[in-house]
Amino acid sequence: MQLTSPRLRGALLAAASLTLVAAVLPPPKPLGIGDPLFPELGNPGYDVLSYDISLAYKDNQSPLDAVTVIDARARQPLERINLDFTHGKVASAEVNGEPALFESVGEDLVLTPARPVVGNVPLHIEIRHTSDPRGRADGGWVTTADGLAMANQADAAHRVFPCNDHPADKAYFTFRITAPIGLTAVANGLPGALPVRRAAGSTTWTYRTVHPMATELAQVSIGDSAVVHGTGPHGLPLRDVVPSADRQKLAPWLKKTAGHIAWMEKRVGPYPFENYGVLIARAKTGFELETQTLSLFEHGLFVDEGYPQWYVEAVMVHELAHQWFGNSVTPRAWSDLWLNEGHATWYEALYADGLGKYSLERRMREAYQRSDQWRAAGGPPAAPKPAAPGEKIGLFRPAVYDGAALILYALREEIGAEAFDRVERRWVREHRDAVAGTEDFVRLASQEAGRDLGAFLRPWLYGKTTPPMPGHPEWSGTRSS
């Protein structure tokens, strides 16, 4: 039979050429950038510049129809392109406007473009896929009482959308979320356009980030939500997302955010993003999460009995502090996690100390007493042991929280409060919107102290046992064995 349709003929020729290209290449395999804790996370060969993610939500029992568009730059010639993606089905893929073969290998989605990609050129990828909120509960979508939210830390963004799922590759994000009328969709960043109602009884919401973001910090909330707007220091837009039925009950907590931001700015400098707010979800996660510009909190933290007000406020400050430490300044590798959690714990503890409820010195002394046990169980703060398979949240151990805050306390005791404050301010100023690691922190602290602090800090960061605490010789004999 002779083919008379040029379009059909072109499609068949493209498919044939793709098959020939794939036939001469070795079998695809998962790749990674060699992260010490997640060796197969991230992908070499390209740098993502932006994500444009469209999601169509029906209900919690149905996969979302999705389109992920990635604009990147190839750093080297690529015959294949690896993305991190699992827990969804791919319908089609294109690379630079041409169909590409795709195959799932491990937790990678491997694309074979119609023609090899040359180095140092723009790379445009479009993938039509589903995003499934059902099943495994080890990160990604979180089912709430009235919809969905995201909890992608540490390595779970690729359970939601195809991506280069490592914090070292930050990018700008656009979200286009379609949901049934009556539900509200919110995401990181600022609204990009007014919500658009569709003929099929749904509404599409658009949001864009103004600053680059790590994939693990992406947030999309869909539910019966109220969006509460306010103003923070220097006119900063505040935007809180709460269950509609609890808007009045939660209002006193929402009013505290502006004061928390002012408190943090006094200590480390200007808030680094376009807006901020809390997302209070009717879900039981066992954690709160610093998703960029919109921190995720369990509903029970604010309404259940047993949590004193000072404790709740300190937890709110912890997630807020992450906007500087972890979000704006993002870890170069997951073993640098202590820089995120140690700093957030430090400012949480300072805030509680200021309220007169739990003194900083008492908390640090108690952490010192437990520090050797924490190091033995989970590794030192800057070289944590990998989490057990299927228990990625196990990476978040006491050694990278209070154990890491203890390092900051020791540093302040060693160099003095004024030099320590300079370190903190300079750290978030010089590395804003970028990635930085442990050795960067040691170098900067040494510069502010006017002497090399490597010999002092490395035992605190990497030692199997906890060094003596400067200024507190009486603590030396109190550690548990």
Tab-separated table of C-alpha atoms in Angstrom:
chain	number	residue	atom	x	y	z
A	1	MET	CA	0.000	0.000	0.000
A	2	GLN	CA	1.359	3.389	-0.918
A	3	LEU	CA	1.333	6.077	1.813
A	4	THR	CA	-0.203	9.241	0.495
A	5	SER	CA	-0.316	11.299	3.736
A	6	PRO	CA	2.923	13.288	4.288
A	7	ARG	CA	2.103	13.628	7.988
A	8	LEU	CA	1.562	9.895	8.426
A	9	ARG	CA	4.656	9.122	6.362
A	10	GLY	CA	6.732	11.506	8.529
A	11	ALA	CA	5.453	9.965	11.735
A	12	LEU	CA	6.299	6.446	10.586
A	13	LEU	CA	9.758	7.494	9.403
A	14	ALA	CA	10.418	9.185	12.760
A	15	ALA	CA	9.317	6.054	14.616
A	16	ALA	CA	11.523	3.910	12.423
A	17	SER	CA	14.552	6.128	12.969
A	18	LEU	CA	13.965	6.081	16.726
A	19	THR	CA	13.902	2.308	16.688
A	20	LEU	CA	17.165	2.200	14.748
A	21	VAL	CA	18.823	4.645	17.153
A	22	ALA	CA	17.724	2.588	20.157
A	23	ALA	CA	18.930	-0.628	18.550
A	24	VAL	CA	22.553	0.527	18.349
A	25	LEU	CA	22.753	1.893	21.899
A	26	PRO	CA	23.460	-0.258	24.973
A	27	PRO	CA	20.484	-1.033	27.244
A	28	PRO	CA	19.409	1.979	29.322
A	29	LYS	CA	20.325	2.022	33.006
A	30	PRO	CA	19.627	4.243	36.033
A	31	LEU	CA	22.114	7.038	36.541
A	32	GLY	CA	22.876	9.396	39.397
A	33	ILE	CA	25.226	12.215	40.293
A	34	GLY	CA	26.889	10.227	43.062
A	35	ASP	CA	25.230	11.755	46.110
A	36	PRO	CA	26.747	10.046	49.190
A	37	LEU	CA	23.309	9.119	50.549
A	38	PHE	CA	21.293	8.774	47.321
A	39	PRO	CA	23.798	7.630	44.669
A	40	GLU	CA	21.159	7.142	41.949
A	41	LEU	CA	19.398	10.453	42.612
A	42	GLY	CA	19.834	13.279	40.132
A	43	ASN	CA	21.118	12.855	36.598
A	44	PRO	CA	24.328	13.915	34.879
A	45	GLY	CA	24.691	15.781	31.628
A	46	TYR	CA	22.234	18.656	31.890
A	47	ASP	CA	21.119	21.562	34.064
A	48	VAL	CA	17.380	22.196	34.474
A	49	LEU	CA	16.392	25.842	34.107
A	50	SER	CA	12.616	25.572	34.551
A	51	TYR	CA	9.684	23.208	35.040
A	52	ASP	CA	6.165	23.849	33.748
A	53	ILE	CA	3.861	21.291	35.375
A	54	SER	CA	0.175	20.866	34.497
A	55	LEU	CA	-1.938	18.678	36.786
A	56	ALA	CA	-5.616	17.742	36.412
A	57	TYR	CA	-7.164	16.512	39.673
A	58	LYS	CA	-10.358	14.464	39.848
A	59	ASP	CA	-10.355	12.782	43.256
A	60	ASN	CA	-7.965	11.037	45.635
A	61	GLN	CA	-8.570	7.649	44.059
A	62	SER	CA	-7.707	8.622	40.504
A	63	PRO	CA	-4.340	9.359	38.921
A	64	LEU	CA	-3.931	12.967	37.867
A	65	ASP	CA	-3.435	13.600	34.163
A	66	ALA	CA	-0.238	15.612	33.851
A	67	VAL	CA	2.140	17.289	31.437
A	68	THR	CA	5.661	18.179	32.551
A	69	VAL	CA	7.686	20.527	30.370
A	70	ILE	CA	11.361	20.906	31.207
A	71	ASP	CA	13.674	23.534	29.779
A	72	ALA	CA	17.308	22.749	30.422
A	73	ARG	CA	20.778	23.131	29.016
A	74	ALA	CA	22.836	20.153	27.971
A	75	ARG	CA	26.246	20.223	29.605
A	76	GLN	CA	27.639	17.497	27.365
A	77	PRO	CA	26.594	15.458	24.315
A	78	LEU	CA	23.707	13.147	25.230
A	79	GLU	CA	22.486	10.098	23.343
A	80	ARG	CA	20.053	9.435	26.175
A	81	ILE	CA	18.497	11.643	28.824
A	82	ASN	CA	17.760	10.236	32.265
A	83	LEU	CA	15.059	11.758	34.452
A	84	ASP	CA	13.941	10.663	37.896
A	85	PHE	CA	10.329	9.452	37.727
A	86	THR	CA	8.289	6.621	39.169
A	87	HIS	CA	4.745	5.888	40.319
A	88	GLY	CA	3.157	7.221	37.146
A	89	LYS	CA	2.538	6.084	33.570
A	90	VAL	CA	4.113	7.861	30.607
A	91	ALA	CA	2.008	8.280	27.459
A	92	SER	CA	4.491	10.165	25.285
A	93	ALA	CA	7.763	12.078	25.349
A	94	GLU	CA	9.344	14.679	23.126
A	95	VAL	CA	12.864	16.097	23.059
A	96	ASN	CA	13.361	19.387	21.223
A	97	GLY	CA	9.996	19.022	19.505
A	98	GLU	CA	10.536	15.491	18.169
A	99	PRO	CA	9.126	12.217	19.543
A	100	ALA	CA	11.496	10.309	21.798
A	101	LEU	CA	11.519	6.712	22.918
A	102	PHE	CA	11.016	6.262	26.657
A	103	GLU	CA	11.634	3.418	29.055
A	104	SER	CA	11.451	3.031	32.827
A	105	VAL	CA	14.552	1.531	34.430
A	106	GLY	CA	14.560	1.396	38.207
A	107	GLU	CA	13.273	4.814	39.292
A	108	ASP	CA	14.597	6.531	36.151
A	109	LEU	CA	12.681	7.502	33.047
A	110	VAL	CA	15.186	7.139	30.192
A	111	LEU	CA	14.522	9.100	26.990
A	112	THR	CA	16.178	8.298	23.671
A	113	PRO	CA	15.814	11.342	21.404
A	114	ALA	CA	15.476	11.026	17.651
A	115	ARG	CA	18.928	12.543	17.244
A	116	PRO	CA	21.732	12.906	19.816
A	117	VAL	CA	21.794	16.155	21.782
A	118	VAL	CA	24.977	18.159	21.367
A	119	GLY	CA	26.611	19.816	24.355
A	120	ASN	CA	25.969	23.338	25.630
A	121	VAL	CA	22.660	23.826	23.820
A	122	PRO	CA	19.079	24.391	25.039
A	123	LEU	CA	17.137	21.243	25.788
A	124	HIS	CA	13.332	21.184	25.678
A	125	ILE	CA	11.533	18.110	27.038
A	126	GLU	CA	7.793	17.477	27.157
A	127	ILE	CA	6.307	14.423	28.880
A	128	ARG	CA	2.649	13.447	29.072
A	129	HIS	CA	2.069	11.205	32.047
A	130	THR	CA	-0.057	10.419	35.057
A	131	SER	CA	0.727	11.275	38.670
A	132	ASP	CA	-0.720	8.725	41.058
A	133	PRO	CA	-1.610	9.734	44.643
A	134	ARG	CA	-2.482	6.183	45.643
A	135	GLY	CA	-0.330	3.463	47.110
A	136	ARG	CA	3.104	3.912	48.617
A	137	ALA	CA	3.280	6.332	51.515
A	138	ASP	CA	7.008	7.085	51.466
A	139	GLY	CA	6.709	10.580	50.072
A	140	GLY	CA	5.246	12.534	47.202
A	141	TRP	CA	1.521	13.117	47.318
A	142	VAL	CA	-0.057	13.292	50.787
A	143	THR	CA	-3.748	12.451	50.967
A	144	THR	CA	-5.691	14.918	53.104
A	145	ALA	CA	-9.270	14.794	54.326
A	146	ASP	CA	-10.406	16.924	51.388
A	147	GLY	CA	-7.727	16.600	48.721
A	148	LEU	CA	-3.971	16.437	48.299
A	149	ALA	CA	-0.739	18.123	49.330
A	150	MET	CA	2.924	17.366	48.614
A	151	ALA	CA	5.726	16.175	50.886
A	152	ASN	CA	8.675	15.509	48.579
A	153	GLN	CA	11.562	15.454	51.046
A	154	ALA	CA	14.017	13.870	50.736
A	155	ASP	CA	13.835	12.137	47.362
A	156	ALA	CA	10.145	11.905	46.521
A	157	ALA	CA	9.420	14.672	44.000
A	158	HIS	CA	9.960	12.113	41.249
A	159	ARG	CA	6.972	10.197	42.629
A	160	VAL	CA	4.894	13.165	41.439
A	161	PHE	CA	6.523	14.485	38.240
A	162	PRO	CA	9.558	13.717	36.043
A	163	CYS	CA	12.514	15.775	37.200
A	164	ASN	CA	16.164	15.990	38.075
A	165	ASP	CA	15.397	15.145	41.685
A	166	HIS	CA	18.405	16.472	43.543
A	167	PRO	CA	18.636	19.758	45.486
A	168	ALA	CA	21.851	20.711	43.682
A	169	ASP	CA	19.829	21.407	40.493
A	170	LYS	CA	17.464	24.231	41.408
A	171	ALA	CA	15.070	25.654	38.815
A	172	TYR	CA	12.107	27.967	38.344
A	173	PHE	CA	8.633	26.418	38.496
A	174	THR	CA	5.251	27.090	36.926
A	175	PHE	CA	2.229	25.108	38.109
A	176	ARG	CA	-1.086	24.865	36.236
A	177	ILE	CA	-3.587	22.981	38.392
A	178	THR	CA	-7.075	22.042	37.269
A	179	ALA	CA	-9.551	20.966	39.957
A	180	PRO	CA	-13.345	20.610	40.259
A	181	ILE	CA	-15.242	23.770	41.060
A	182	GLY	CA	-15.570	24.122	44.815
A	183	LEU	CA	-11.960	23.145	45.489
A	184	THR	CA	-9.031	25.538	45.721
A	185	ALA	CA	-5.580	24.841	44.312
A	186	VAL	CA	-2.495	26.611	45.645
A	187	ALA	CA	1.204	26.155	44.878
A	188	ASN	CA	4.582	27.731	45.560
A	189	GLY	CA	5.098	31.264	44.359
A	190	LEU	CA	2.727	33.936	43.116
A	191	PRO	CA	-0.497	33.600	41.115
A	192	GLY	CA	0.392	33.894	37.443
A	193	ALA	CA	-3.137	34.641	36.269
A	194	LEU	CA	-6.685	34.744	37.554
A	195	PRO	CA	-8.274	31.313	37.987
A	196	VAL	CA	-9.952	30.226	34.753
A	197	ARG	CA	-13.236	28.321	34.866
A	198	ARG	CA	-13.673	25.525	32.343
A	199	ALA	CA	-16.861	24.355	30.679
A	200	ALA	CA	-16.475	20.899	32.219
A	201	GLY	CA	-17.071	22.192	35.747
A	202	SER	CA	-13.466	22.767	36.752
A	203	THR	CA	-11.095	25.652	37.424
A	204	THR	CA	-7.459	26.038	36.442
A	205	TRP	CA	-5.084	27.853	38.779
A	206	THR	CA	-1.605	29.075	37.793
A	207	TYR	CA	1.389	29.863	40.031
A	208	ARG	CA	4.996	30.813	39.294
A	209	THR	CA	8.048	31.004	41.496
A	210	VAL	CA	10.164	34.146	41.409
A	211	HIS	CA	13.239	32.380	42.780
A	212	PRO	CA	14.732	29.001	41.837
A	213	MET	CA	13.649	26.027	43.919
A	214	ALA	CA	14.808	22.490	44.641
A	215	THR	CA	12.399	19.761	43.555
A	216	GLU	CA	12.003	18.499	47.137
A	217	LEU	CA	10.504	21.873	48.102
A	218	ALA	CA	7.683	21.880	45.535
A	219	GLN	CA	4.193	22.216	46.990
A	220	VAL	CA	0.734	21.842	45.494
A	221	SER	CA	-2.353	21.895	47.705
A	222	ILE	CA	-5.806	20.935	46.419
A	223	GLY	CA	-8.790	20.939	48.744
A	224	ASP	CA	-11.714	22.705	50.365
A	225	SER	CA	-9.429	25.502	51.464
A	226	ALA	CA	-9.574	29.142	52.448
A	227	VAL	CA	-6.717	31.368	51.340
A	228	VAL	CA	-6.056	34.053	53.941
A	229	HIS	CA	-4.046	37.069	52.826
A	230	GLY	CA	-2.062	39.436	55.013
A	231	THR	CA	0.987	41.678	55.059
A	232	GLY	CA	4.325	41.048	56.713
A	233	PRO	CA	7.394	43.218	57.310
A	234	HIS	CA	8.251	45.678	54.529
A	235	GLY	CA	4.955	44.902	52.780
A	236	LEU	CA	5.780	41.208	52.258
A	237	PRO	CA	2.663	39.383	50.966
A	238	LEU	CA	1.486	36.696	53.383
A	239	ARG	CA	-0.723	33.858	52.159
A	240	ASP	CA	-1.999	31.092	54.412
A	241	VAL	CA	-3.974	28.058	53.233
A	242	VAL	CA	-6.261	26.426	55.794
A	243	PRO	CA	-9.330	24.158	55.811
A	244	SER	CA	-12.318	26.413	55.082
A	245	ALA	CA	-14.239	25.179	58.122
A	246	ASP	CA	-11.383	26.128	60.468
A	247	ARG	CA	-10.543	29.567	59.164
A	248	GLN	CA	-11.725	31.399	62.292
A	249	LYS	CA	-10.326	28.829	64.715
A	250	LEU	CA	-6.863	29.052	63.149
A	251	ALA	CA	-6.836	32.842	62.701
A	252	PRO	CA	-4.923	33.556	65.968
A	253	TRP	CA	-2.075	31.294	64.815
A	254	LEU	CA	-1.945	32.854	61.358
A	255	LYS	CA	-1.536	36.304	62.870
A	256	LYS	CA	1.743	35.269	64.474
A	257	THR	CA	3.637	34.793	61.208
A	258	ALA	CA	4.420	38.476	60.609
A	259	GLY	CA	6.070	38.707	64.024
A	260	HIS	CA	8.030	35.516	63.407
A	261	ILE	CA	9.394	36.909	60.134
A	262	ALA	CA	10.407	40.180	61.830
A	263	TRP	CA	12.164	38.162	64.540
A	264	MET	CA	14.130	36.154	61.968
A	265	GLU	CA	15.007	39.202	59.869
A	266	LYS	CA	16.506	40.877	62.937
A	267	ARG	CA	18.921	37.937	63.255
A	268	VAL	CA	19.808	36.948	59.689
A	269	GLY	CA	18.602	39.636	57.300
A	270	PRO	CA	15.778	40.120	54.801
A	271	TYR	CA	13.321	37.332	54.060
A	272	PRO	CA	14.569	35.791	50.785
A	273	PHE	CA	11.389	35.053	48.779
A	274	GLU	CA	8.341	36.609	47.124
A	275	ASN	CA	5.779	35.653	49.782
A	276	TYR	CA	5.247	33.344	52.741
A	277	GLY	CA	2.535	31.451	54.492
A	278	VAL	CA	1.529	28.261	56.245
A	279	LEU	CA	-0.392	25.403	54.682
A	280	ILE	CA	-2.400	23.613	57.369
A	281	ALA	CA	-3.590	20.272	56.051
A	282	ARG	CA	-5.999	17.745	57.539
A	283	ALA	CA	-3.474	14.925	57.367
A	284	LYS	CA	-1.310	12.891	59.713
A	285	THR	CA	2.234	12.976	58.412
A	286	GLY	CA	4.333	12.803	61.561
A	287	PHE	CA	6.271	15.916	60.476
A	288	GLU	CA	6.038	19.526	59.357
A	289	LEU	CA	7.792	20.537	56.134
A	290	GLU	CA	9.439	23.724	54.865
A	291	THR	CA	8.101	23.682	51.297
A	292	GLN	CA	9.288	26.918	49.698
A	293	THR	CA	7.138	29.968	50.542
A	294	LEU	CA	4.344	27.683	51.838
A	295	SER	CA	5.328	25.505	54.803
A	296	LEU	CA	3.242	22.368	55.371
A	297	PHE	CA	1.823	21.747	58.875
A	298	GLU	CA	-0.395	19.069	60.327
A	299	HIS	CA	-3.801	20.360	61.386
A	300	GLY	CA	-3.460	18.614	64.745
A	301	LEU	CA	-0.476	20.722	65.787
A	302	PHE	CA	-2.781	23.727	66.117
A	303	VAL	CA	-6.004	22.175	67.388
A	304	ASP	CA	-5.067	19.133	69.466
A	305	GLU	CA	-4.672	19.479	73.208
A	306	GLY	CA	-1.263	18.877	74.692
A	307	TYR	CA	0.823	21.274	72.608
A	308	PRO	CA	1.675	24.432	74.590
A	309	GLN	CA	1.587	27.690	72.681
A	310	TRP	CA	5.320	28.314	73.014
A	311	TYR	CA	6.080	24.926	71.472
A	312	VAL	CA	3.775	25.483	68.486
A	313	GLU	CA	5.299	28.898	67.848
A	314	ALA	CA	8.816	27.465	68.057
A	315	VAL	CA	7.894	24.815	65.461
A	316	MET	CA	6.480	27.546	63.212
A	317	VAL	CA	9.779	29.435	63.518
A	318	HIS	CA	11.685	26.233	62.699
A	319	GLU	CA	9.945	25.883	59.311
A	320	LEU	CA	10.213	29.613	58.675
A	321	ALA	CA	13.970	29.544	59.371
A	322	HIS	CA	14.297	26.919	56.653
A	323	GLN	CA	13.282	29.519	54.087
A	324	TRP	CA	16.762	30.996	54.612
A	325	PHE	CA	18.564	27.781	55.589
A	326	GLY	CA	17.747	24.966	53.184
A	327	ASN	CA	15.460	26.741	50.727
A	328	SER	CA	17.291	29.908	49.698
A	329	VAL	CA	20.661	28.358	50.567
A	330	THR	CA	20.218	24.759	49.439
A	331	PRO	CA	22.525	21.854	50.368
A	332	ARG	CA	25.017	20.750	47.745
A	333	ALA	CA	24.557	17.108	48.794
A	334	TRP	CA	22.167	15.348	51.153
A	335	SER	CA	25.037	14.791	53.605
A	336	ASP	CA	24.961	18.596	54.051
A	337	LEU	CA	21.484	18.251	55.571
A	338	TRP	CA	22.825	19.380	58.961
A	339	LEU	CA	23.126	22.904	57.531
A	340	ASN	CA	19.348	22.903	56.974
A	341	GLU	CA	18.105	21.200	60.104
A	342	GLY	CA	20.820	22.400	62.454
A	343	HIS	CA	20.113	26.035	61.646
A	344	ALA	CA	16.336	25.621	61.777
A	345	THR	CA	16.677	23.905	65.160
A	346	TRP	CA	19.040	26.650	66.340
A	347	TYR	CA	16.527	29.424	65.633
A	348	GLU	CA	13.667	27.330	67.005
A	349	ALA	CA	15.654	26.954	70.240
A	350	LEU	CA	16.578	30.663	70.321
A	351	TYR	CA	12.926	31.585	69.935
A	352	ALA	CA	11.838	29.283	72.757
A	353	ASP	CA	14.658	30.696	74.890
A	354	GLY	CA	13.373	34.220	74.235
A	355	LEU	CA	9.919	33.203	75.439
A	356	GLY	CA	11.467	32.046	78.701
A	357	LYS	CA	10.098	28.515	78.306
A	358	TYR	CA	13.114	26.360	77.440
A	359	SER	CA	16.538	27.927	77.784
A	360	LEU	CA	19.030	27.526	74.965
A	361	GLU	CA	21.811	26.487	77.331
A	362	ARG	CA	19.672	23.788	78.912
A	363	ARG	CA	18.672	22.407	75.523
A	364	MET	CA	22.264	22.377	74.289
A	365	ARG	CA	23.504	20.749	77.483
A	366	GLU	CA	20.889	18.028	77.139
A	367	ALA	CA	21.844	17.565	73.484
A	368	TYR	CA	25.499	17.277	74.509
A	369	GLN	CA	24.637	14.500	76.933
A	370	ARG	CA	22.990	12.507	74.122
A	371	SER	CA	25.299	13.457	71.283
A	372	ASP	CA	27.580	10.414	71.410
A	373	GLN	CA	24.580	8.094	71.324
A	374	TRP	CA	23.149	9.956	68.343
A	375	ARG	CA	26.465	9.761	66.481
A	376	ALA	CA	26.764	6.048	67.165
A	377	ALA	CA	23.215	5.381	65.948
A	378	GLY	CA	23.059	7.623	62.887
A	379	GLY	CA	26.551	8.866	62.155
A	380	PRO	CA	28.036	12.314	62.808
A	381	PRO	CA	25.993	15.344	61.718
A	382	ALA	CA	27.901	16.032	58.461
A	383	ALA	CA	28.320	12.366	57.494
A	384	PRO	CA	25.000	10.700	58.362
A	385	LYS	CA	24.414	7.042	57.682
A	386	PRO	CA	21.998	6.273	54.821
A	387	ALA	CA	18.409	5.576	55.795
A	388	ALA	CA	17.125	2.027	55.610
A	389	PRO	CA	15.514	1.036	52.271
A	390	GLY	CA	11.918	2.232	52.140
A	391	GLU	CA	12.438	4.476	55.185
A	392	LYS	CA	13.877	7.626	53.673
A	393	ILE	CA	12.431	9.762	56.462
A	394	GLY	CA	14.819	7.856	58.739
A	395	LEU	CA	17.565	10.174	57.478
A	396	PHE	CA	16.064	12.883	59.688
A	397	ARG	CA	17.625	11.754	62.960
A	398	PRO	CA	18.452	13.719	66.149
A	399	ALA	CA	22.099	14.087	65.058
A	400	VAL	CA	21.096	16.420	62.201
A	401	TYR	CA	18.678	18.408	64.404
A	402	ASP	CA	19.816	19.105	67.973
A	403	GLY	CA	23.144	17.393	67.293
A	404	ALA	CA	23.790	19.854	64.471
A	405	ALA	CA	22.494	22.847	66.442
A	406	LEU	CA	25.072	21.834	69.037
A	407	ILE	CA	27.783	22.494	66.426
A	408	LEU	CA	26.474	26.028	65.980
A	409	TYR	CA	26.443	26.522	69.741
A	410	ALA	CA	30.060	25.307	69.927
A	411	LEU	CA	31.023	27.652	67.087
A	412	ARG	CA	29.461	30.620	68.843
A	413	GLU	CA	31.222	29.720	72.074
A	414	GLU	CA	34.530	29.429	70.179
A	415	ILE	CA	34.446	32.650	68.110
A	416	GLY	CA	32.045	34.839	70.099
A	417	ALA	CA	28.502	36.028	69.463
A	418	GLU	CA	29.432	38.962	67.192
A	419	ALA	CA	31.528	36.894	64.797
A	420	PHE	CA	28.912	34.135	64.844
A	421	ASP	CA	26.172	36.607	63.864
A	422	ARG	CA	28.349	37.812	60.981
A	423	VAL	CA	28.751	34.219	59.802
A	424	GLU	CA	24.991	33.677	59.792
A	425	ARG	CA	24.163	36.862	57.914
A	426	ARG	CA	26.942	36.435	55.391
A	427	TRP	CA	26.031	32.787	54.770
A	428	VAL	CA	22.474	33.560	53.659
A	429	ARG	CA	23.508	36.701	51.781
A	430	GLU	CA	26.358	35.225	49.732
A	431	HIS	CA	24.650	31.921	48.904
A	432	ARG	CA	21.136	33.243	48.283
A	433	ASP	CA	19.299	31.278	45.554
A	434	ALA	CA	22.299	28.947	45.282
A	435	VAL	CA	23.700	25.705	46.679
A	436	ALA	CA	26.418	25.389	49.303
A	437	GLY	CA	27.987	22.638	51.367
A	438	THR	CA	29.778	21.919	54.607
A	439	GLU	CA	33.227	22.977	53.418
A	440	ASP	CA	31.768	26.274	52.196
A	441	PHE	CA	30.495	26.891	55.723
A	442	VAL	CA	33.836	26.011	57.319
A	443	ARG	CA	35.619	28.380	54.908
A	444	LEU	CA	33.237	31.280	55.534
A	445	ALA	CA	33.302	30.825	59.320
A	446	SER	CA	37.110	30.809	59.213
A	447	GLN	CA	37.145	34.069	57.287
A	448	GLU	CA	34.843	35.781	59.778
A	449	ALA	CA	36.813	34.432	62.737
A	450	GLY	CA	40.099	35.578	61.209
A	451	ARG	CA	41.662	32.119	61.583
A	452	ASP	CA	41.372	28.626	60.160
A	453	LEU	CA	38.570	26.818	61.999
A	454	GLY	CA	38.986	23.538	60.140
A	455	ALA	CA	40.797	21.803	62.982
A	456	PHE	CA	38.129	22.962	65.410
A	457	LEU	CA	35.002	22.256	63.331
A	458	ARG	CA	35.827	18.965	61.628
A	459	PRO	CA	35.715	16.839	64.813
A	460	TRP	CA	32.310	18.368	65.526
A	461	LEU	CA	31.154	17.674	61.985
A	462	TYR	CA	32.676	14.255	61.334
A	463	GLY	CA	33.868	12.800	64.638
A	464	LYS	CA	32.503	9.548	66.068
A	465	THR	CA	32.498	11.175	69.510
A	466	THR	CA	31.589	14.687	70.579
A	467	PRO	CA	34.485	17.089	71.250
A	468	PRO	CA	34.752	19.128	74.481
A	469	MET	CA	32.436	22.128	74.525
A	470	PRO	CA	34.292	25.481	74.558
A	471	GLY	CA	33.509	27.482	77.664
A	472	HIS	CA	31.848	24.527	79.382
A	473	PRO	CA	34.498	22.163	80.778
A	474	GLU	CA	31.921	20.922	83.252
A	475	TRP	CA	30.011	19.316	80.364
A	476	SER	CA	32.867	16.977	79.519
A	477	GLY	CA	32.042	14.348	82.090
A	478	THR	CA	28.280	14.283	81.578
A	479	ARG	CA	28.003	12.503	78.234
A	480	SER	CA	26.318	9.129	78.081
A	481	SER	CA	28.524	6.299	76.856
